[in-house]
CSV table of C-alpha atoms in Angstrom, one decimal:
chain,number,residue,atom,x,y,z
F,1241,UNK,CA,-27.8,0.0,-20.1
F,1242,UNK,CA,-26.7,3.1,-18.3
F,1243,UNK,CA,-23.1,3.7,-19.3
F,1244,UNK,CA,-22.6,5.7,-16.2
F,1245,UNK,CA,-22.7,2.5,-14.3
F,1246,UNK,CA,-19.5,1.2,-15.9
F,1247,UNK,CA,-16.4,1.4,-13.7
F,1248,UNK,CA,-13.8,4.0,-14.7
F,1249,UNK,CA,-10.9,2.8,-16.9
F,1250,UNK,CA,-7.2,3.1,-16.0
F,1251,UNK,CA,-5.5,4.0,-12.8
F,1252,UNK,CA,-4.1,1.8,-10.1
F,1253,UNK,CA,-2.2,-0.5,-12.5
F,1254,UNK,CA,0.8,-2.6,-11.4
F,1255,UNK,CA,3.5,-0.7,-13.2
F,1256,UNK,CA,2.3,2.7,-11.9
F,1257,UNK,CA,2.4,1.3,-8.4
F,1258,UNK,CA,5.7,-0.4,-8.8
F,1259,UNK,CA,7.3,2.9,-9.9
F,1260,UNK,CA,5.8,4.8,-7.0
F,1261,UNK,CA,8.5,6.4,-4.7
F,1262,UNK,CA,8.1,7.6,-1.2
F,1263,UNK,CA,8.4,11.4,-1.5
F,1264,UNK,CA,10.2,13.7,0.8
F,1265,UNK,CA,11.5,10.9,3.1
F,1266,UNK,CA,14.1,13.1,4.8
F,1267,UNK,CA,11.5,15.8,5.7
F,1268,UNK,CA,8.7,13.5,6.5
F,1269,UNK,CA,6.0,15.0,8.6
F,1270,UNK,CA,3.9,13.3,11.2
F,1271,UNK,CA,0.9,11.8,9.4
F,1272,UNK,CA,-2.2,10.1,10.8
F,1273,UNK,CA,-1.6,6.6,12.1
F,1274,UNK,CA,-5.1,5.2,12.3
F,1275,UNK,CA,-5.7,1.8,13.8
F,1276,UNK,CA,-6.7,-0.4,10.9
F,1277,UNK,CA,-8.5,-3.6,10.3
F,1278,UNK,CA,-8.5,-5.4,7.0
F,1279,UNK,CA,-11.8,-6.6,5.4
F,1280,UNK,CA,-13.1,-8.4,2.3
F,1281,UNK,CA,-16.5,-7.9,0.8
F,1282,UNK,CA,-18.5,-9.6,-2.0
F,1283,UNK,CA,-20.6,-7.3,-4.1
F,1284,UNK,CA,-23.2,-9.7,-5.5
F,1285,UNK,CA,-26.7,-8.4,-5.1
F,1286,UNK,CA,-29.1,-8.8,-8.0
F,1287,UNK,CA,-31.7,-6.4,-6.6
F,1288,UNK,CA,-34.8,-7.1,-4.5
F,1289,UNK,CA,-36.6,-8.5,-7.6
F,1290,UNK,CA,-33.6,-10.5,-8.8
F,1291,UNK,CA,-33.6,-8.6,-12.1
F,1292,UNK,CA,-30.3,-6.7,-11.9
F,1293,UNK,CA,-27.0,-7.8,-13.3
F,1294,UNK,CA,-24.3,-8.3,-10.7
F,1295,UNK,CA,-21.8,-6.5,-12.9
F,1296,UNK,CA,-24.0,-3.4,-12.7
F,1297,UNK,CA,-24.1,-3.6,-8.9
F,1298,UNK,CA,-20.4,-3.7,-8.7
F,1299,UNK,CA,-20.0,-0.8,-11.1
F,1300,UNK,CA,-22.5,1.2,-9.1
F,1301,UNK,CA,-20.3,0.8,-6.0
F,1302,UNK,CA,-17.2,1.9,-7.9
F,1303,UNK,CA,-19.0,4.9,-9.4
F,1304,UNK,CA,-20.5,6.1,-6.2
F,1305,UNK,CA,-17.4,5.1,-4.1
F,1306,UNK,CA,-19.3,3.0,-1.6
F,1307,UNK,CA,-19.4,-0.6,-0.4
F,1308,UNK,CA,-22.7,-2.0,0.7
F,1309,UNK,CA,-25.0,-4.9,1.3
F,1310,UNK,CA,-28.7,-5.5,0.9
F,1311,UNK,CA,-31.3,-6.6,3.4
F,1312,UNK,CA,-33.3,-3.5,2.9
F,1313,UNK,CA,-36.8,-2.2,3.3
F,1314,UNK,CA,-37.6,-1.0,-0.2
F,1315,UNK,CA,-41.2,0.1,-0.4
F,1316,UNK,CA,-41.3,0.9,3.3
F,1317,UNK,CA,-40.2,3.7,5.5
F,1318,UNK,CA,-36.4,3.6,5.8
F,1319,UNK,CA,-35.0,2.9,9.3
F,1320,UNK,CA,-33.9,6.0,11.1
F,1321,UNK,CA,-31.4,4.4,13.5
F,1322,UNK,CA,-29.3,1.4,14.1
F,1323,UNK,CA,-31.6,0.1,16.8
F,1324,UNK,CA,-34.6,0.4,14.4
F,1325,UNK,CA,-32.8,-1.4,11.6
F,1326,UNK,CA,-31.9,-4.4,13.8
F,1327,UNK,CA,-35.4,-4.6,15.2
F,1328,UNK,CA,-37.1,-4.6,11.8
F,1329,UNK,CA,-34.5,-6.8,10.2
F,1330,UNK,CA,-34.8,-9.4,12.9
F,1331,UNK,CA,-38.5,-9.7,12.1
F,1332,UNK,CA,-38.1,-9.6,8.3
F,1333,UNK,CA,-35.0,-11.7,7.5
F,1334,UNK,CA,-34.4,-15.4,8.3
F,1335,UNK,CA,-31.1,-17.0,9.1
F,1336,UNK,CA,-27.8,-15.5,10.4
F,1337,UNK,CA,-26.3,-14.3,7.1
F,1338,UNK,CA,-27.9,-10.9,7.2
F,1339,UNK,CA,-26.8,-10.2,10.8
F,1340,UNK,CA,-23.2,-11.2,10.2
F,1341,UNK,CA,-22.9,-8.9,7.2
F,1342,UNK,CA,-24.8,-6.1,8.9
F,1343,UNK,CA,-22.6,-6.3,12.0
F,1344,UNK,CA,-19.6,-5.8,9.8
F,1345,UNK,CA,-21.1,-2.9,7.8
F,1346,UNK,CA,-23.1,-1.1,10.5
F,1347,UNK,CA,-20.6,-1.8,13.4
F,1348,UNK,CA,-23.1,-1.7,16.3
F,1349,UNK,CA,-20.7,-3.2,18.8
F,1350,UNK,CA,-17.4,-1.7,17.8
F,1351,UNK,CA,-16.2,-4.9,16.2
F,1352,UNK,CA,-17.2,-4.1,12.6
F,1353,UNK,CA,-15.8,-1.7,10.1
F,1354,UNK,CA,-14.4,1.6,11.4
F,1355,UNK,CA,-13.4,4.7,9.6
F,1356,UNK,CA,-9.9,4.3,8.1
F,1357,UNK,CA,-10.2,0.5,7.9
F,1358,UNK,CA,-9.2,-1.0,4.6
F,1359,UNK,CA,-11.4,-3.2,2.5
F,1360,UNK,CA,-10.9,-5.4,-0.6
F,1361,UNK,CA,-13.5,-6.2,-3.3
F,1362,UNK,CA,-13.4,-7.9,-6.7
F,1363,UNK,CA,-15.4,-7.5,-9.9
F,1364,UNK,CA,-16.5,-10.3,-12.2
F,1365,UNK,CA,-13.5,-9.9,-14.4
F,1366,UNK,CA,-11.1,-10.7,-11.5
F,1367,UNK,CA,-10.0,-7.1,-11.0
F,1368,UNK,CA,-9.3,-6.2,-7.3
F,1369,UNK,CA,-10.2,-2.9,-5.7
F,1370,UNK,CA,-8.9,-1.5,-2.4
F,1371,UNK,CA,-10.6,1.2,-0.5
F,1372,UNK,CA,-10.5,3.1,2.8
F,1373,UNK,CA,-13.7,3.4,4.8
F,1374,UNK,CA,-14.4,7.1,5.0
F,1375,UNK,CA,-17.7,7.4,6.8
F,1376,UNK,CA,-20.1,5.8,9.2
F,1377,UNK,CA,-23.1,3.6,8.2
F,1378,UNK,CA,-25.9,5.0,6.3
F,1379,UNK,CA,-29.1,3.5,4.9
F,1380,UNK,CA,-30.5,4.6,1.5
F,1381,UNK,CA,-32.9,2.7,-0.7
F,1382,UNK,CA,-33.7,5.5,-3.1
F,1383,UNK,CA,-33.0,5.3,-6.8
F,1384,UNK,CA,-30.2,2.9,-8.0
F,1385,UNK,CA,-29.3,1.9,-4.5
F,1386,UNK,CA,-32.7,0.5,-3.8
F,1387,UNK,CA,-32.8,-1.0,-7.4
F,1388,UNK,CA,-29.5,-2.8,-6.9
F,1389,UNK,CA,-30.2,-3.7,-3.2
F,1390,UNK,CA,-27.1,-1.9,-2.0
F,1391,UNK,CA,-28.8,0.0,0.8
F,1392,UNK,CA,-26.6,-0.5,3.9
F,1393,UNK,CA,-23.4,1.2,2.9
F,1394,UNK,CA,-20.2,2.9,3.9
F,1395,UNK,CA,-18.4,5.6,1.9
F,1396,UNK,CA,-15.2,4.1,0.5
F,1397,UNK,CA,-12.7,5.5,-2.0
F,1398,UNK,CA,-12.2,2.4,-4.1
F,1399,UNK,CA,-9.3,2.1,-6.6
F,1400,UNK,CA,-8.4,-0.7,-8.9
F,1401,UNK,CA,-5.3,-2.8,-8.1
F,1402,UNK,CA,-3.4,-5.3,-10.1
F,1403,UNK,CA,-5.1,-8.7,-10.5
F,1404,UNK,CA,-2.2,-10.5,-8.7
F,1405,UNK,CA,-2.3,-9.8,-5.0
F,1406,UNK,CA,-1.1,-11.8,-2.0
F,1407,UNK,CA,-2.6,-15.2,-1.5
F,1408,UNK,CA,-3.6,-14.4,2.0
F,1409,UNK,CA,-6.0,-11.8,0.6
F,1410,UNK,CA,-7.1,-13.9,-2.5
F,1411,UNK,CA,-8.0,-16.8,-0.3
F,1412,UNK,CA,-10.6,-14.8,1.6
F,1413,UNK,CA,-12.6,-14.5,-1.6
F,1414,UNK,CA,-13.2,-18.2,-1.6
F,1415,UNK,CA,-15.6,-18.0,1.2
F,1416,UNK,CA,-19.2,-17.2,0.3
F,1417,UNK,CA,-19.7,-15.0,3.3
F,1418,UNK,CA,-20.7,-11.5,2.2
F,1419,UNK,CA,-18.3,-9.7,4.5
F,1420,UNK,CA,-15.4,-11.0,6.5
F,1421,UNK,CA,-12.2,-9.9,8.2
F,1422,UNK,CA,-8.8,-10.8,6.7
F,1423,UNK,CA,-6.6,-12.1,9.5
F,1424,UNK,CA,-2.8,-12.2,9.3
F,1425,UNK,CA,-1.2,-15.3,10.7
F,1426,UNK,CA,2.3,-14.0,10.7
F,1427,UNK,CA,4.2,-11.6,13.0
F,1428,UNK,CA,4.9,-9.1,10.1
F,1429,UNK,CA,1.1,-8.9,9.2
F,1430,UNK,CA,2.0,-9.1,5.5
F,1431,UNK,CA,-1.6,-8.8,4.2
F,1432,UNK,CA,-2.3,-5.7,6.3
F,1433,UNK,CA,1.1,-4.1,5.5
F,1434,UNK,CA,0.7,-4.9,1.8
F,1435,UNK,CA,-2.7,-3.2,1.8
F,1436,UNK,CA,-1.4,-0.1,3.6
F,1437,UNK,CA,1.5,0.3,1.3
F,1438,UNK,CA,-0.7,-0.3,-1.8
F,1439,UNK,CA,-3.2,2.3,-0.5
F,1440,UNK,CA,-0.4,4.8,0.0
F,1441,UNK,CA,0.9,4.1,-3.5
F,1442,UNK,CA,-2.5,4.4,-5.1
F,1443,UNK,CA,-3.1,7.8,-3.5
F,1444,UNK,CA,0.6,8.9,-3.7
F,1445,UNK,CA,0.5,9.9,0.0
F,1446,UNK,CA,1.7,8.1,3.1
F,1447,UNK,CA,-1.7,8.0,4.8
F,1448,UNK,CA,-0.7,4.9,6.7
F,1449,UNK,CA,2.7,5.7,8.2
F,1450,UNK,CA,3.1,2.6,10.4
F,1451,UNK,CA,4.6,0.6,7.6
F,1452,UNK,CA,8.3,0.6,8.4
F,1453,UNK,CA,9.9,-2.6,7.1
F,1454,UNK,CA,13.5,-1.3,6.8
F,1455,UNK,CA,16.0,-4.1,7.3
F,1456,UNK,CA,13.5,-6.9,6.7
F,1457,UNK,CA,14.3,-9.8,4.4
F,1458,UNK,CA,11.9,-10.0,1.6
F,1459,UNK,CA,11.4,-13.7,2.5
F,1460,UNK,CA,9.9,-12.6,5.8
F,1461,UNK,CA,7.4,-10.3,4.0
F,1462,UNK,CA,6.0,-12.8,1.6
F,1463,UNK,CA,2.9,-14.8,2.4
F,1464,UNK,CA,3.1,-18.7,2.3
F,1465,UNK,CA,1.4,-18.6,-1.1
F,1466,UNK,CA,3.9,-16.0,-2.4
F,1467,UNK,CA,6.8,-18.1,-1.2
F,1468,UNK,CA,5.3,-21.1,-3.1
F,1469,UNK,CA,5.2,-19.1,-6.2
F,1470,UNK,CA,8.8,-17.8,-5.8
F,1471,UNK,CA,10.1,-21.4,-5.2
F,1472,UNK,CA,8.2,-22.7,-8.2
F,1473,UNK,CA,9.6,-20.0,-10.4
F,1474,UNK,CA,13.1,-20.6,-9.1
F,1475,UNK,CA,13.0,-24.3,-9.8
F,1476,UNK,CA,11.7,-23.8,-13.3
F,1477,UNK,CA,14.1,-21.0,-14.2
F,1478,UNK,CA,17.3,-22.3,-12.5
F,1479,UNK,CA,16.9,-26.1,-12.2
F,1480,UNK,CA,15.2,-27.1,-15.4
F,1481,UNK,CA,11.9,-28.2,-14.0
F,1482,UNK,CA,8.4,-27.9,-15.3
F,1483,UNK,CA,5.5,-27.4,-13.0
F,1484,UNK,CA,2.4,-29.7,-13.2
F,1485,UNK,CA,-0.3,-27.1,-12.7
F,1486,UNK,CA,-3.0,-29.6,-11.6
F,1487,UNK,CA,-0.8,-30.8,-8.8
F,1488,UNK,CA,-1.6,-27.6,-6.9
F,1489,UNK,CA,-5.4,-28.1,-7.1
F,1490,UNK,CA,-5.1,-31.7,-6.0
F,1491,UNK,CA,-3.3,-31.0,-2.8
F,1492,UNK,CA,-4.9,-31.5,0.6
F,1493,UNK,CA,-3.8,-31.7,4.2
F,1494,UNK,CA,-2.6,-35.3,3.9
F,1495,UNK,CA,0.0,-34.5,1.3
F,1496,UNK,CA,3.5,-33.5,2.2
F,1497,UNK,CA,4.1,-31.3,-0.7
F,1498,UNK,CA,2.6,-28.1,-2.3
F,1499,UNK,CA,3.0,-29.1,-5.9
F,1500,UNK,CA,4.8,-31.5,-8.2
F,1501,UNK,CA,7.3,-30.8,-11.0
F,1502,UNK,CA,9.1,-32.9,-13.6
F,1503,UNK,CA,12.7,-32.5,-14.8
F,1504,UNK,CA,12.8,-31.3,-18.4
F,1505,UNK,CA,15.3,-33.8,-19.7
F,1506,UNK,CA,14.9,-36.9,-17.6
F,1507,UNK,CA,11.2,-36.7,-16.6
F,1508,UNK,CA,12.1,-37.4,-13.0
F,1509,UNK,CA,9.5,-36.2,-10.4
F,1510,UNK,CA,10.2,-33.6,-7.8
F,1511,UNK,CA,8.0,-32.4,-4.9
F,1512,UNK,CA,8.1,-29.0,-3.2
F,1513,UNK,CA,7.3,-28.3,0.5
F,1514,UNK,CA,7.3,-24.6,1.5
F,1515,UNK,CA,6.8,-23.1,5.0
F,1516,UNK,CA,7.1,-19.5,6.1
F,1517,UNK,CA,8.2,-20.0,9.7
F,1518,UNK,CA,8.1,-23.6,10.6
F,1519,UNK,CA,11.4,-25.6,10.9
F,1520,UNK,CA,11.5,-28.3,8.4
F,1521,UNK,CA,13.2,-31.7,9.1
F,1522,UNK,CA,14.7,-33.4,6.0
F,1523,UNK,CA,14.1,-36.8,7.6
F,1524,UNK,CA,10.4,-36.4,7.1
F,1525,UNK,CA,10.7,-36.3,3.3
F,1526,UNK,CA,12.3,-39.6,2.1
F,1527,UNK,CA,9.4,-41.8,1.3
F,1528,UNK,CA,8.7,-41.0,-2.4
F,1529,UNK,CA,9.9,-41.9,-5.9
F,1530,UNK,CA,11.1,-38.4,-6.5
F,1531,UNK,CA,13.2,-35.7,-5.0
F,1532,UNK,CA,11.9,-33.2,-2.4
F,1533,UNK,CA,12.9,-29.6,-2.5
F,1534,UNK,CA,12.3,-28.0,0.9
F,1535,UNK,CA,12.2,-24.3,1.7
F,1536,UNK,CA,11.4,-22.5,5.0
F,1537,UNK,CA,12.1,-18.9,5.8
F,1538,UNK,CA,12.3,-20.2,9.4
F,1539,UNK,CA,15.1,-22.6,8.6
F,1540,UNK,CA,15.7,-26.3,9.0
F,1541,UNK,CA,16.5,-28.8,11.7
F,1542,UNK,CA,19.4,-29.9,9.5
F,1543,UNK,CA,20.5,-28.8,6.1
F,1544,UNK,CA,20.8,-31.5,3.5
F,1545,UNK,CA,21.5,-31.9,-0.3
F,1546,UNK,CA,21.4,-35.3,-2.0
F,1547,UNK,CA,19.4,-37.2,-4.6
F,1548,UNK,CA,16.3,-37.4,-2.5
F,1549,UNK,CA,16.1,-34.2,-0.4
F,1550,UNK,CA,17.5,-30.7,-0.8
F,1551,UNK,CA,17.1,-27.8,1.6
F,1552,UNK,CA,17.1,-24.7,-0.5
F,1553,UNK,CA,19.2,-21.8,0.8
F,1554,UNK,CA,17.5,-18.5,1.8
F,1555,UNK,CA,20.2,-16.3,0.2
F,1556,UNK,CA,20.0,-18.2,-3.1
F,1557,UNK,CA,16.2,-17.7,-3.2
F,1558,UNK,CA,16.4,-14.1,-2.2
F,1559,UNK,CA,19.1,-13.3,-4.8
F,1560,UNK,CA,17.0,-15.0,-7.5
F,1561,UNK,CA,13.9,-13.0,-6.5
F,1562,UNK,CA,15.8,-9.7,-6.7
F,1563,UNK,CA,17.7,-10.6,-10.0
F,1564,UNK,CA,14.5,-11.8,-11.7
F,1565,UNK,CA,12.3,-9.0,-10.3
F,1566,UNK,CA,10.6,-8.4,-13.7
F,1567,UNK,CA,9.5,-12.1,-13.8
F,1568,UNK,CA,7.9,-12.0,-10.3
F,1569,UNK,CA,4.2,-11.6,-9.7
F,1570,UNK,CA,3.2,-8.0,-8.9
F,1571,UNK,CA,2.8,-8.5,-5.1
F,1572,UNK,CA,6.4,-9.8,-4.9
F,1573,UNK,CA,7.7,-6.9,-7.1
F,1574,UNK,CA,5.9,-4.5,-4.8
F,1575,UNK,CA,7.9,-5.7,-1.7
F,1576,UNK,CA,11.2,-5.4,-3.7
F,1577,UNK,CA,10.3,-1.9,-4.8
F,1578,UNK,CA,9.3,-0.8,-1.3
F,1579,UNK,CA,12.5,-2.2,0.3
F,1580,UNK,CA,14.6,-0.5,-2.3
F,1581,UNK,CA,13.0,2.8,-1.6
F,1582,UNK,CA,13.6,2.4,2.1
């Protein structure tokens, strides 16, 4: 195996990012403020002959600092234009998958990847990489690119990030679609803002300057999944509960809770419902044989605290997150660090 295909070691780790400080804030110059879209890509090609290890394809992208997809013309004359690629691909490849991925990478209509967009990818060991698109589409099926079937590509300065990133980003890796956008469903655009801040930290430069979150509550910056983690940690650390891990994987749209816990000493059941902006009504959570702990950064229709329902207070949760910063997942610690620097 060609050792040059292995990804570089070190760099981009959590502690290095968490100790990053915004330099020269008082004398900050006007830096580029590119319009930015957030993407996710799976690098999974096994080569045109299905004889290449996926791990090597991922490593090739990292070493060459590109992201890319297949659907190439190995053994033929390479396409010389976008128009020629689509004409030949339409005749050669079946289904819609190739076109969806190609539209994202090649960007024929202005709705795909643009220079300065950010993109996330993941290797087989669960390490995440974040990169900025640096160049327009190019096609190349010579050498290793053709061998690995990574022929439609974009230049991208990929760097490794901590394994624990916001749930809004992780969830987009569930889809089998080769390339897709990552959409934010909250006003603060936490996935995009997180990505911009992380990119700045990795490169030790405020390339993306439109990231001002001064005065924000950390609770408004966390994704719904991150809030679930914070509440679960709080209840275990402060209220003597133990999380039942499988209760998270069993949940579905018909359940009124995110996960289940049991009290350490009594074994009594507890259920947790977490919302980022929606007002929660305690009256909707009384039909169980345990206690409901409710939390919403958006508030409650009525606060309540009794043996069956408790509405957790925002200040108490925020204080816990800050005091127990070292016990928080990386993506929560990053928000704390950035807010402190501001």
